[in-house]
Structures are given as structure tokens and as C-alpha cells.
């Protein structure tokens, strides 16, 4: 019989090649999918029984660093005596040590174990700040009615990995302007429009409160010497790795107070860079190395922040109303949602309005730039303007979030 | 495994092709050039059948191509940006956002892939089609060989494959207009490969592919048109009308059926145009039906799947298993022993292929609304099929192992009308019920469970029956014919020869047609006025071998013993009696011994002096075998499924698929019956089977042969068994001598005559060897045949026969009886009232003193015959294996005395009043 297979209608002959390619392609594609599933199962992602009863509200936090986003919300639930469940995938998440009556916190395991639990969960509404729902291992559960995203930044939200927000049902915005970008992406990708609700920013609210308290406690600092905080990111493109001694020399030469706060990760993976630097530039009167767990105090005490560009830059400017100097290292935005836009994203556009871009050519006049920035009233005014756009509903975000969740849950 | 897959995927298509070819061939007439036309017809049919698949493939592929084009920028971006698992996951997400799945992209390819089975089926079918060999068509001399149309010196060049390739290239050029160069190279490359592959193939095959290419060309041109659909509809109507008109004018349509077929073709040709014109009405209808259907967009519909399973079980398992289980041994081919239930694998494969695979594929490719319509249609069809199978066409008479009904298939107009009305009512009910999804699913599940358990039970019963016949397996085919039947030259020989369904009424006609028979049958007395005690072997064989103690009335009196026991006793009576009187005993093919279709010879195990043999199915006449085309039961692999279709169709169309037992096959089932071959082989081999002994010993032979039972038309003038009988130019033997002409009666005459001619040869052999005069020969039949209706004097108008639905025909209970005593001369006819129960008396007469039945101790005599009227029956109750008495309630009990052809001598008897 085998020879019969050779007799195929000549008219369709050429198609056979494409069929063959199609089949092989599909086999490879599905092979990958199967492989991925197997990997998932091997690493502990066993399916679990669906909870019998539907949970009204679930907060899911992937890491302890997002506690600042969720704490105000949990506090609000507790204050209103409304039950909520808070799942964390981080074993030492501070939420686990909170003593709530109405907020039930639970560690659901890490990695795929957590995803397995999430993928089978049965709830009316799930609030999370983790992006990329239904892109990576975290899948939409068929038994969840509504997935709601709450951002952990106040920028235009294009900094997520591609398709970061596409499979959420709703996004709680800190400012209305974020909605425009989300809608544009929806149009570009022809995806279902999400519900967009402006609630403000919970972690910004907390930081503002903390800043206010700190100010009341410590008052103004006694000296007029500007305090420069150099807080780089880590990795090959980060400013400390790239410019290192050259930059520190210039900063020390300014005669200002300089605090260097390397990224915690640098102490782990860039020891070979940090240790020689620490040796060469030991602690002195106007040069300090900061390793505090909580960066709030050091941020609050600085007058200007020199850093690589990240979301924290904006938070710094808006909370402390101080200018920034950002390294002009061109960030590769190819993996992010921002790649879908031809123009520079909002958070980059606003940098010249609240500070300066710093490149190697500007090193000789860095002192000048710092002084100019510190004196600039325009920057101060711009920071206030941007704050009003990016961070609306100041001080009431947690209430708005809980209002939204309790309304939707019904 | 491969053959199962082949049977599931390819065989159903091949079956459809075979039916198309056969219908074309029949409409066109079996002229010598019509094979080519039929091949073209098959090509057109295949192309039309696969057209929707092509169309879907193109639409889906175009969609996929568009999406791919749209996505290409970001796909490249993602591929460049991400690595490893992340790349895969991001890509998958992007595909999902665009509603693109590599599987759905493959859809287009799947439908193309699905066409491959069509081509394999067509290839397999055409390459095994013997009618192509030697058939000329147009300029081709032999469709079974390469065309060799052009000769260059001694080299022959095949032109047809070149034409095929040229057309292929044109079709490709049209299709590839605007495609990248890579595609063009592939396509033309393939065209060249096909040229190489098919260059030396039979021209019939090349004609087929050339037509496919032409169709492909036309299709590609249509794709390039602005309004391809509309143009196609109009062209179809015009070409259809032109073809129909030219066929009608050519005058090849010589029957009403063919004319109707052409009209149907015309209707099909113009149907698309009509539908197009009535588009607005159809869409309104669609809207209405959608209401009934409800909405179901899910890809897998449980109702559809369950319908597929239900129909598969009904067609593939239940119906065939019920046939096989009714008499498993009949479906055993002794030449090649296989468990007959293995036929179920074939029928199930066909059913899976049709109802689960192909219907599933069609279902998958339809739009959700049409998909639901298909599911609804299957729901109604399932109900209709079950109703037809359970309630209609149940009494169609005996079914041969080749699934041919002995008496044909005929339904009265009233029954057909009732059938349609009941089906309409059921359809309405089912349409109403379809709204209730759960009910539908529950009904399906219940039916599936029922069918499964009934089938299982039937198979279990059949298997048990087969186990009790395990001796069949051990029977070896005899390659060399041994002389098994001893006849003594010096002693006396007694032969009781039962010819199953030997027709008494034909004897004078046979003797008149072949006067040599009178010489060969010298010494015989023919008893036309002979009665049998029923119309079936179960009733007729016991009295024939056991005498008046074994008539139906007498057997029923011994109501505490199993019928099987009494039947066996009757078969043993004469052999034991003669054996005890020191005769050398031979028994061959004792009918229904052990109540088994294939005789169970172990009933003689207690008697060492009895030599019992199977002859039928064991000895083969090799000269006859040459005429056999294939293992006869082989066609059942296909026909069991067709039989299921026939049994489930509405009565008014079921006859079309039954096709007089051929089931629309090109291979006729009427050619030859396996059993006829086996039985007739025994008759032709009788001289070789006979051992002439010189010693002074008496012999007794009890033998049964069923050649007259397996009625068939044979080759005249010598009544030879051949596959392709052509009797044109011959006068049929019974022409002008019978009252009514019918296939059945004519065919009975042929097999009776063939039996007599062979017996005549055996008698000649006996004469030549000096054992004729010292031999007493009793030729007797167990019964006649009630559907014969050949002789007016045999019709008893006052008695209605509910089996035939006509007046009672005595021919059914008028068995052959001819007796030749020792040294008898001449041929005489006696009108004495005889019954088949006289046989033992005749056999022992004057040679065994005080003949006593060794089992009952009663004297063997014919006194009962005249003591009271004799009781016979029209019953056909066969299911008697476990019974102790015959249940004749399905027929009548009739009494007769003296002249059985005198209507006044016949009376109906109330059950329980028989003497």
C-alpha cells in the first residue's frame, strides 16, 4: 500500500510541501507546549481541587516588595470590617505577620506551586499588581469572574513586559492619563477594552503620609550643603558599572555630601565592582555608603537623586518634590509594551521637566547641573503639575480600591 | 493495524466510488467504450465531492495567510527580542490575541490532507477494476495498459501522461499567478514528478488524473473570476441541461429507471442555481430553523458525537451481528476458516469511517448553524433507522450467507405508505424533542447501552453456537479425492439419496428436455403425488430418514424429549438398522445432524460400523473451482455494512441499495453461491467418490445433497456452473412449459436439472461398473418450494398462505420421490399417494425381515399413511434448538389424503386436533 501514497492529485502537489511544513511546525509548537506543561508539573505545579465555595475578594501579592501597594488596602478592609483573603507567594511577606481580624493572609507557596493554586482558584474578584496574567505560567482561572490589576507605579504603565495587562478585566489607575495609553494599546492589538477606574495610588499615599510624619519628627536638616544621593540600578548598563570611578570622582570633587546606595543586587552579583570601589572610596565626611533595608530615610534626606532611569525616579520626584538627574543610558524597550509606541514614553518625556539627562559629555559640568537643578523653581512647579496628573485622588486610594472591590464583588 | 485504518478511512470512500461507478456504468449501459466514460464520471464525482473541502481549505488558508502577514512584524520582533520558553510564551500570547492558532492554520492543510484518502481510494478502486482491462476508449486501445499512442521506430511514447502534465502546468500557472517563485518551482517540480510517476501507469488511471487536472484548471479559473459562484451555478445548469438533452437524444436510455436517473442528474445540476435564486427564501427558512436548533457554538457537540456512536453500533455491530448470530456456521468459509464474527470488524470499520470519521470531519468544517442542522438531521435519521430496522421489512424470508434474500425483496404499496407515514410522525416527534438537549443525550445513551448489550448478547450466543461446532475447524480440505462410498458388485446396495428441495413437479419437464435422463434413470418409478410433512428440512428430513414415527405430529407426541434428540434418532435409524443386519454403512452429510447447520457427525460416535463423512465443503471439484473468481464470502466484508444500510432505509428506497442482493457492487453476488459450488462439487465428484468392491457384502448409503436448494441460473445448454452466465441465443429449458415465469422458478429448474444430469452420470458410472442393477436407489426430497407457483393444479385457492401472501401452493409440500428397485427396468410414473415417510419402508422392503426401529422398537411400515389424513404445515419456525415440540403457530396445520393435487382433499386443522 505504501506506494499508493505517491499517487496524489497533481493539482495539490505543491500544497503538500506547505502541509508538511505546517505539520512539522505545529508538531514543534505543540511539542514545546507539552514540554512546558511537563516542566510545570515537575516543578511542583500539580493541579489542585477547585475550592468548593467562591471567595468574594482575593488579593494576590507575588512578592513582599508590593506590600506597600496592598497594606493600605488591607487596612481599609479591616477598618470597614469586610472580609478579604490575601494570598502571597512570598514566604516572608510582611502581610503574614500582620494581625488582622478580617483580612486572612496565607502563603500559597512559591513559583509554580503558587501558580497552580492561582490557576485553579475560585473567586469573584482577584486584585493583583503582578502583570502578565495568562502570558506566562499564571493563567486565568475559569472560576474567577474578574481579574483586577493595581499598578505599582504612577507612570504610563508601558513598562510591563509585552501583553502585561492584556488579560486583566480592569485596571485601577493612579491617574486618568494612564487610560489613554491602555486604550491605545487595546486599539493596536484589537483586544477587548478593559474597565479603567481612577483610584489613585495606595503606596504613594502611604509614602506621602510617612514623609509628612518624618518631616514633623526630624524637621529640616541643619546644613546648606546639598546632599546628593547616587542610587544606581545594577547590571552592565547601570551607571555605577559603566562610569564607576569617573562619576564618583566628579561627585566627590563637587564638595557636596554624597551618599552612594548601590542596588542590593549589586552586593550579590557585582561584588567585583562594588568592593574595589568601596576600598578606593572609603567612608568619609562627605562620602557615605548606604545599605539600609528601607531606603525611605535616605531618599527623604537627599536633595537630588542621581540614578538610572526607573519608576522610583518618578516616585522620588513626586513624593519629595525634588529634582532628579537620570543617566541617559538608552534603555532597550523591545521586550516591553512601550515597544508598541513610536514616540518616547511619557515617563521619559517628563524627565527634562523635572531634572536632567546625564551623559558622559555632561560630566565636567555636573556640579553646575546639580546646582541649577536644586535652584530651579520651574522643576518644582513641573513636579507639582505632573503629580496632579499622575497621582490623582491623593490620600484616598485605598478607600477607592475597597469601594471598587466591594461594589464589583456584589 | 494498517488494514483497520485503511478500512476506516479509505474503504468508505471506495464504497461510495464503487457505487458511483456502478450507477454510471448501469446508466450508460455495459458497452465496451463506456468504461472510459464511467472513469471520467468517477473523476467528476470525486472532484465534486472534494470541492467543498478544497474551497474550505482555500478560504482557511487565505485567512491564515492574511493573519500571518498582519502579524509578521511583531512575530519577528518577538523572535528577535525574547529567547527560550519566554519567546514561546510571548509568541503564543500574541497568536492568541490575533485569534490565530497554529492548529487553525493547519485546518487549511488538514482539508487538503483529507483529500489524499480520496485519491488513494480512487487509485485502489481503479487499479483493481478488471473491466478496464481490454476496454478501449476514444483513441486509447486498452485502458488497462499505457496508451502508447505515438511510435518512434520501435520506441512507444505515451501521450496521455504528457497531456496530463501540460494541463497540470496550465492549471498551476493560473493558480500561481502572483505567488512567490519558491511556490512556482515546487508546483512545476511536482508536475514533473507526477509525469514520471504516472508515465507507465495504466491509461485508465491517467485518464482519471487528467480529468482531475482539468477540473483543477476549471476551478482555478473560477477563483480568478469576479463572481465565481454565480458563474459556476449558471454553467452547471447549462452544461447539465446540454448533457441531459444529448444523452436523451442519443437514445441510450432504454429503461424508465435510467431515464429517472438522468432527470435526477439534471435536477442536481440546476439545484445550485435554483437555491441561489431562492436565496432570500432560504435565509428566512434558516432563521426559522435556528430557533429550533438553539445556539451551540461549541466545537464538540455531544449530541453529534453520540449520534455517531449510535449509528456506528447500529450499522456496524447490531445489525450484522444479528445476522451472523442467527446461523454462524453458514458464514464460515471452509476453504479459509475464520470466526464469522470477524466480519463485524469490517462492518464496524465502515461504520466508524462513515459516522465518526468522515461525518466528524464534515461536522468540524461546517459553520455552527449548519453544524447544528447536521446534528438535528442525524437525530432524526437515527430514529428513522432504528424504526425501520426494528419494525419494518422483518419477514423477508431466508437470507443466504451472501446476504441475498431467497425470495427477493418486495414491499407492497400499502406497507411502503405506512412506512412513510410512521417515519413522518416519528420525525415530527424527534424534531420537537430536539429542543430538550438533556432528553436527547439521555435517549442516545440509553439506546447505545441497549444496542451494545443486545449486540454483546448476540455475539455471545453466536460464539457459544460456534463453540459447539468446534469440530468444523478440524475438518480438513481434501486435496485428493478418496473413494469413500463403497458399492458392492456381488452383494446388495441400498442408497437413500436426499436432494434438499428437489422439486417433484419439474421431473417430467426435465426428462422431456433431456431424453438421455430417461435412459440414465432406467428402472426408476417417479411418484408425483408425494407429500412432505412441512416446507423446511427440519420438518421433512426426520420422516424421510425415520419414517412415520418422525412426522411433525408424532414427534410432538414425544413431548418430553428434545427435538434435536428425535431428529438425530431419525437420521440414525436406517444406518443402525442396516448395520445391525450386517450391511456396510456409509453416511454422508446427514442433514442438520446435531441440529447444526454444518452436520455434527458425533451423533454416530456410538456406532463403530457407521462411516460418516462430510462431503459438502470438504471435497472440491477443481475443474469447477477454476470458474470461481474469489473466495465467495469475501464480499461480505463490504456487504454487511450495505446490508445494514438496506435494513435501515425507508422501504421505498431500500430496494435500490439491496440491488437484488448485489448491494450496488460491480461484483455480482448472484454469480455463484459458495454453497452451490460445494454441493454441486459433491455431485460431479460422485463417480470419483465411489469405491466399487468385488466382495460379497451388502452396503447401505445415506446421503444428502443440497444442490437443488441453491437455485441459480446456469450456463446452457449443459447447465454448467459458471460465474458469468450468458444464455443469449439459448432457449430456456422450461420455456413454454410453465404457467408463470419468474427468476426464482427458472433458477430452481436449472439446479434441479444440473443435479439430475450429474446423478445420471453417476448412474452411468454405476452401470459401467456393474453395480446399478443390484442397487436400490431412493431419490427423495425433504420438501418442495412454496414460492414456485408454477403449476395451476397445485394452487389451492381455498387456503390462504400467510407466508407467501398468496393462495397455498402444494409445490411447497410436494417433494421429489423416485425409487429404483433391484433389477428394475424402464421408467414409470406412479400416481399412488406417497409421503416422504415411505422412504424407510421402501428402503428395507424385502431385504430386512421384520424391520423394527432400533430406538423405539416399533415396526417400520407405511400403514399410517392410509390410516388417517396426513398432517403437514406451512410453519417456518426454525428456532427449535431447545424445544421439545415444534411450534407451528406462525403457520397453518393442513391435512390431506390421497390425491394431494385435489383441492377437496385439503383441510385446515385446528392445532391440538391432529390425529
Short mmCIF file of N, CA and C in Angstrom, two decimals, chain B residues 589-664:
data_model
loop_
_atom_site.label_atom_id
_atom_site.label_comp_id
_atom_site.label_asym_id
_atom_site.label_seq_id
_atom_site.Cartn_x
_atom_site.Cartn_y
_atom_site.Cartn_z
N UNK B 589 -23.04 -36.33 4.88
CA UNK B 589 -23.75 -35.05 5.08
C UNK B 589 -25.17 -35.23 5.61
N UNK B 590 -25.35 -35.94 6.74
CA UNK B 590 -26.72 -36.09 7.29
C UNK B 590 -27.30 -34.71 7.62
N UNK B 591 -28.46 -34.40 7.09
CA UNK B 591 -28.97 -33.02 7.21
C UNK B 591 -29.25 -32.62 8.66
N UNK B 592 -28.69 -31.49 9.04
CA UNK B 592 -28.91 -30.89 10.37
C UNK B 592 -28.60 -31.84 11.51
N UNK B 593 -27.63 -32.74 11.31
CA UNK B 593 -27.26 -33.67 12.39
C UNK B 593 -26.80 -32.86 13.60
N UNK B 594 -27.30 -33.22 14.76
CA UNK B 594 -26.98 -32.47 15.98
C UNK B 594 -27.62 -31.09 15.97
N UNK B 595 -28.62 -30.95 15.11
CA UNK B 595 -29.29 -29.65 14.91
C UNK B 595 -28.29 -28.56 14.57
N UNK B 596 -27.32 -28.92 13.78
CA UNK B 596 -26.30 -27.96 13.36
C UNK B 596 -26.36 -27.81 11.85
N UNK B 597 -26.20 -26.55 11.44
CA UNK B 597 -26.22 -26.26 10.01
C UNK B 597 -25.13 -27.10 9.31
N UNK B 598 -23.97 -27.14 9.95
CA UNK B 598 -22.91 -27.99 9.43
C UNK B 598 -22.95 -29.27 10.26
N UNK B 599 -23.34 -30.39 9.64
CA UNK B 599 -23.71 -31.59 10.42
C UNK B 599 -22.65 -31.99 11.45
N UNK B 600 -23.16 -32.36 12.63
CA UNK B 600 -22.31 -32.83 13.71
C UNK B 600 -22.30 -34.37 13.65
N UNK B 601 -21.22 -34.91 13.13
CA UNK B 601 -21.17 -36.36 12.89
C UNK B 601 -20.98 -37.16 14.17
N UNK B 602 -20.76 -36.45 15.27
CA UNK B 602 -20.53 -37.18 16.52
C UNK B 602 -21.77 -37.96 16.96
N UNK B 603 -22.90 -37.67 16.31
CA UNK B 603 -24.11 -38.43 16.70
C UNK B 603 -23.95 -39.91 16.36
N UNK B 604 -22.99 -40.22 15.47
CA UNK B 604 -22.78 -41.64 15.10
C UNK B 604 -21.63 -42.27 15.87
N UNK B 605 -21.08 -41.52 16.81
CA UNK B 605 -19.88 -41.99 17.50
C UNK B 605 -20.05 -43.35 18.19
N UNK B 606 -21.31 -43.63 18.62
CA UNK B 606 -21.53 -44.88 19.35
C UNK B 606 -21.55 -46.11 18.45
N UNK B 607 -21.53 -45.87 17.14
CA UNK B 607 -21.69 -47.00 16.21
C UNK B 607 -20.45 -47.12 15.34
N UNK B 608 -19.59 -48.04 15.74
CA UNK B 608 -18.31 -48.16 15.04
C UNK B 608 -18.51 -48.61 13.60
N UNK B 609 -19.62 -49.25 13.32
CA UNK B 609 -19.83 -49.78 11.96
C UNK B 609 -20.33 -48.69 10.99
N UNK B 610 -20.61 -47.51 11.51
CA UNK B 610 -21.09 -46.44 10.61
C UNK B 610 -19.93 -45.54 10.24
N UNK B 611 -19.68 -45.43 8.96
CA UNK B 611 -18.68 -44.48 8.49
C UNK B 611 -19.42 -43.20 8.06
N UNK B 612 -19.17 -42.15 8.78
CA UNK B 612 -19.88 -40.89 8.45
C UNK B 612 -18.88 -39.86 7.94
N UNK B 613 -19.28 -39.16 6.90
CA UNK B 613 -18.37 -38.21 6.26
C UNK B 613 -19.06 -36.87 5.98
N UNK B 614 -18.21 -35.83 6.03
CA UNK B 614 -18.64 -34.56 5.44
C UNK B 614 -18.14 -34.55 4.01
N UNK B 615 -19.00 -34.27 3.11
CA UNK B 615 -18.54 -34.12 1.72
C UNK B 615 -18.66 -32.65 1.29
N UNK B 616 -19.83 -32.09 1.54
CA UNK B 616 -20.06 -30.70 1.11
C UNK B 616 -19.11 -29.77 1.84
N UNK B 617 -18.37 -29.00 1.09
CA UNK B 617 -17.42 -28.05 1.69
C UNK B 617 -16.06 -28.67 1.91
N UNK B 618 -16.00 -29.99 1.79
CA UNK B 618 -14.72 -30.67 2.04
C UNK B 618 -14.09 -31.13 0.73
N UNK B 619 -14.92 -31.70 -0.12
CA UNK B 619 -14.37 -32.09 -1.43
C UNK B 619 -14.70 -31.00 -2.45
N UNK B 620 -13.71 -30.70 -3.26
CA UNK B 620 -13.90 -29.64 -4.25
C UNK B 620 -13.59 -30.16 -5.64
N UNK B 621 -14.45 -29.80 -6.56
CA UNK B 621 -14.17 -30.15 -7.95
C UNK B 621 -13.25 -29.07 -8.51
N UNK B 622 -11.98 -29.45 -8.73
CA UNK B 622 -11.01 -28.44 -9.15
C UNK B 622 -11.35 -27.84 -10.51
N UNK B 623 -11.98 -28.66 -11.36
CA UNK B 623 -12.35 -28.14 -12.68
C UNK B 623 -13.37 -27.01 -12.51
N UNK B 624 -14.26 -27.18 -11.52
CA UNK B 624 -15.28 -26.14 -11.28
C UNK B 624 -14.66 -24.93 -10.61
N UNK B 625 -13.69 -25.20 -9.74
CA UNK B 625 -13.09 -24.13 -8.94
C UNK B 625 -12.44 -23.08 -9.83
N UNK B 626 -11.97 -23.50 -10.98
CA UNK B 626 -11.34 -22.55 -11.90
C UNK B 626 -12.31 -21.43 -12.28
N UNK B 627 -13.58 -21.74 -12.23
CA UNK B 627 -14.57 -20.72 -12.60
C UNK B 627 -14.87 -19.76 -11.45
N UNK B 628 -14.32 -20.07 -10.27
CA UNK B 628 -14.62 -19.22 -9.11
C UNK B 628 -13.67 -18.05 -9.10
N UNK B 629 -14.20 -16.88 -9.01
CA UNK B 629 -13.37 -15.68 -9.09
C UNK B 629 -12.61 -15.40 -7.79
N UNK B 630 -13.26 -15.49 -6.69
CA UNK B 630 -12.65 -15.17 -5.42
C UNK B 630 -13.36 -15.95 -4.32
N UNK B 631 -12.80 -15.89 -3.13
CA UNK B 631 -13.49 -16.54 -2.02
C UNK B 631 -14.88 -15.91 -1.91
N UNK B 632 -15.90 -16.69 -2.04
CA UNK B 632 -17.23 -16.09 -2.19
C UNK B 632 -17.66 -15.20 -1.04
N UNK B 633 -17.27 -15.58 0.18
CA UNK B 633 -17.77 -14.79 1.31
C UNK B 633 -17.01 -13.48 1.48
N UNK B 634 -15.95 -13.33 0.70
CA UNK B 634 -15.11 -12.14 0.80
C UNK B 634 -15.93 -10.86 0.68
N UNK B 635 -16.93 -10.88 -0.20
CA UNK B 635 -17.72 -9.66 -0.44
C UNK B 635 -18.51 -9.23 0.80
N UNK B 636 -18.68 -10.18 1.72
CA UNK B 636 -19.42 -9.81 2.94
C UNK B 636 -18.70 -8.74 3.74
N UNK B 637 -17.37 -8.65 3.56
CA UNK B 637 -16.62 -7.63 4.28
C UNK B 637 -17.20 -6.26 3.96
N UNK B 638 -17.63 -6.11 2.73
CA UNK B 638 -18.24 -4.86 2.30
C UNK B 638 -19.75 -4.90 2.53
N UNK B 639 -20.34 -6.06 2.21
CA UNK B 639 -21.80 -6.09 2.10
C UNK B 639 -22.54 -6.06 3.44
N UNK B 640 -21.87 -6.46 4.51
CA UNK B 640 -22.57 -6.41 5.79
C UNK B 640 -22.97 -4.97 6.13
N UNK B 641 -22.07 -4.05 5.84
CA UNK B 641 -22.41 -2.65 6.10
C UNK B 641 -23.56 -2.21 5.19
N UNK B 642 -23.47 -2.61 3.91
CA UNK B 642 -24.54 -2.24 2.97
C UNK B 642 -25.87 -2.87 3.38
N UNK B 643 -25.78 -4.08 3.92
CA UNK B 643 -26.99 -4.76 4.39
C UNK B 643 -27.63 -3.93 5.52
N UNK B 644 -26.78 -3.43 6.41
CA UNK B 644 -27.29 -2.58 7.50
C UNK B 644 -27.98 -1.33 6.93
N UNK B 645 -27.36 -0.76 5.90
CA UNK B 645 -27.97 0.43 5.27
C UNK B 645 -29.32 0.05 4.69
N UNK B 646 -29.34 -1.09 4.00
CA UNK B 646 -30.60 -1.55 3.39
C UNK B 646 -31.68 -1.75 4.45
N UNK B 647 -31.29 -2.35 5.58
CA UNK B 647 -32.28 -2.65 6.60
C UNK B 647 -32.80 -1.40 7.31
N UNK B 648 -32.09 -0.30 7.19
CA UNK B 648 -32.49 0.89 7.94
C UNK B 648 -33.09 1.98 7.07
N UNK B 649 -33.03 1.78 5.75
CA UNK B 649 -33.58 2.81 4.86
C UNK B 649 -35.10 2.72 4.82
N UNK B 650 -35.75 3.82 4.47
CA UNK B 650 -37.19 3.73 4.25
C UNK B 650 -37.47 2.71 3.15
N UNK B 651 -38.61 2.00 3.27
CA UNK B 651 -38.85 0.86 2.38
C UNK B 651 -38.86 1.25 0.91
N UNK B 652 -39.32 2.49 0.59
CA UNK B 652 -39.46 2.81 -0.82
C UNK B 652 -38.12 3.00 -1.53
N UNK B 653 -37.06 3.17 -0.78
CA UNK B 653 -35.75 3.27 -1.45
C UNK B 653 -34.78 2.13 -1.07
N UNK B 654 -35.21 1.32 -0.10
CA UNK B 654 -34.26 0.30 0.37
C UNK B 654 -33.90 -0.69 -0.73
N UNK B 655 -34.83 -0.89 -1.66
CA UNK B 655 -34.58 -1.85 -2.74
C UNK B 655 -33.41 -1.42 -3.61
N UNK B 656 -33.21 -0.08 -3.69
CA UNK B 656 -32.12 0.41 -4.54
C UNK B 656 -30.78 -0.07 -4.00
N UNK B 657 -30.60 0.04 -2.69
CA UNK B 657 -29.32 -0.38 -2.12
C UNK B 657 -29.24 -1.91 -2.09
N UNK B 658 -30.39 -2.57 -1.90
CA UNK B 658 -30.37 -4.05 -1.90
C UNK B 658 -29.93 -4.57 -3.27
N UNK B 659 -30.44 -3.93 -4.32
CA UNK B 659 -29.94 -4.19 -5.67
C UNK B 659 -29.93 -5.68 -5.98
N UNK B 660 -31.03 -6.34 -5.70
CA UNK B 660 -31.17 -7.78 -5.93
C UNK B 660 -30.03 -8.58 -5.30
N UNK B 661 -29.55 -8.09 -4.18
CA UNK B 661 -28.51 -8.84 -3.46
C UNK B 661 -27.10 -8.44 -3.84
N UNK B 662 -26.96 -7.54 -4.82
CA UNK B 662 -25.60 -7.14 -5.21
C UNK B 662 -25.11 -5.93 -4.43
N UNK B 663 -25.98 -5.25 -3.76
CA UNK B 663 -25.65 -4.07 -2.95
C UNK B 663 -24.81 -3.06 -3.74
N UNK B 664 -25.28 -2.79 -4.96
CA UNK B 664 -24.65 -1.80 -5.85
C UNK B 664 -23.15 -2.06 -6.04
#
